[in-house]
């Protein structure tokens, strides 16, 4: 049986990316992404729903996201779902997040930098 874990999302950042470095020196950035869906109900009423997703980016791509993205930035994210479980203060915690393989900037970059509006940062392995 074949398996596939692939996610494609376009949405707006809910907050500025948070950049940190793990002990090995590798950069990791996290940000929230809001994905909106507009639809019409059977009664003809127009509704909108929003899905909030946590995105994790590693390496040079994390540094680029931290440097050029801000709250509200429109991005295309390609990645995979990652499920994590841990214990904190005696309680079991879980998280389902997107591990980004590629983040493409879809609007103007932070602070009007010289980089093109559609700069693409590709994961290096």
C-alpha positions as CSV (number, residue, x, y, z in Angstrom):
1,X,0.0,0.0,0.0
2,X,1.4,3.4,-1.0
3,X,1.7,6.3,1.5
4,X,1.7,10.0,0.8
5,X,2.3,12.9,3.2
6,X,2.3,16.1,1.2
7,X,0.7,19.5,2.1
8,X,0.3,22.6,-0.1
9,X,-1.0,25.7,1.6
10,X,-1.5,29.4,0.7
11,X,-2.2,31.8,3.5
12,X,-1.2,34.8,5.6
13,X,1.1,34.7,8.5
14,X,-0.7,35.3,11.8
15,X,2.5,36.6,13.5
16,X,6.1,37.4,12.7
17,X,8.3,34.3,12.4
18,X,10.1,33.3,15.6
19,X,13.7,32.3,14.9
20,X,15.9,30.3,17.2
21,X,18.9,28.1,17.0
22,X,19.2,24.5,18.2
23,X,22.4,23.5,20.1
24,X,24.0,22.2,16.8
25,X,23.7,25.7,15.4
26,X,20.9,24.9,12.9
27,X,18.2,27.7,12.5
28,X,14.6,26.9,13.1
29,X,11.7,29.3,12.6
30,X,8.0,28.9,13.4
31,X,5.0,30.9,12.4
32,X,1.3,30.6,12.3
33,X,-0.5,30.5,9.0
34,X,-4.2,31.4,8.5
35,X,-5.9,29.8,5.5
36,X,-9.3,31.3,4.6
37,X,-12.2,29.5,2.8
38,X,-15.2,31.2,1.5
39,X,-18.3,29.2,0.6
40,X,-22.0,29.4,0.1
41,X,-24.4,27.3,2.2
42,X,-27.4,25.4,0.7
43,X,-29.6,28.3,1.8
44,X,-27.5,30.7,-0.2
45,X,-25.7,32.3,2.8
46,X,-22.1,33.2,2.2
47,X,-19.8,32.0,4.9
48,X,-16.1,32.2,5.7
49,X,-14.0,29.9,7.8
50,X,-10.4,30.1,8.8
51,X,-8.0,27.3,9.5
52,X,-4.9,28.0,11.6
53,X,-1.8,26.0,11.1
54,X,1.6,26.0,12.8
55,X,4.5,25.9,10.3
56,X,8.1,24.9,11.1
57,X,11.0,25.8,8.8
58,X,14.6,24.7,9.2
59,X,18.1,25.9,8.0
60,X,18.8,28.8,5.7
61,X,15.2,28.8,4.7
62,X,14.3,29.6,8.4
63,X,16.7,32.6,8.4
64,X,15.2,33.9,5.1
65,X,11.7,33.6,6.5
66,X,12.7,35.4,9.6
67,X,14.4,38.2,7.7
68,X,11.8,38.8,5.0
69,X,8.4,37.8,6.4
70,X,6.1,39.7,8.7
71,X,2.6,39.2,10.2
72,X,0.2,39.3,7.2
73,X,2.7,38.2,4.6
74,X,1.1,36.0,1.9
75,X,3.1,32.7,1.4
76,X,2.9,29.4,-0.4
77,X,4.1,26.5,1.8
78,X,4.9,23.0,0.5
79,X,5.7,20.4,3.1
80,X,4.5,17.5,5.2
81,X,2.4,16.9,8.3
82,X,4.4,16.1,11.5
83,X,2.7,14.8,14.6
84,X,4.5,15.3,17.9
85,X,3.7,14.1,21.4
86,X,5.4,15.0,24.7
87,X,4.8,15.5,28.4
88,X,4.8,18.9,30.1
89,X,4.0,19.5,33.8
90,X,2.6,15.9,34.1
91,X,0.2,16.4,31.2
92,X,0.4,14.7,27.8
93,X,0.6,17.3,25.0
94,X,0.3,16.8,21.2
95,X,0.8,18.9,18.1
96,X,0.1,18.5,14.4
97,X,2.2,20.9,12.4
98,X,3.5,21.4,8.9
99,X,7.3,20.9,8.3
100,X,8.0,23.2,5.4
101,X,10.1,21.9,2.6
102,X,9.6,25.0,0.5
103,X,8.3,28.5,1.3
104,X,7.5,30.9,-1.5
105,X,6.9,34.6,-0.8
106,X,3.9,35.8,-2.7
107,X,3.8,39.5,-1.8
108,X,6.1,42.3,-1.1
109,X,9.0,41.5,1.2
110,X,9.7,43.0,4.6
111,X,10.8,46.6,4.7
112,X,10.8,47.0,0.9
113,X,14.0,45.1,0.4
114,X,15.6,44.6,-3.0
115,X,14.5,41.0,-3.3
116,X,11.8,40.2,-5.8
117,X,8.3,39.8,-4.5
118,X,8.1,36.2,-5.4
119,X,11.5,35.1,-4.0
120,X,11.6,31.4,-3.5
121,X,13.7,29.7,-0.8
122,X,14.4,26.0,-1.4
123,X,15.4,23.6,1.4
124,X,19.0,22.6,1.3
125,X,19.8,19.0,2.4
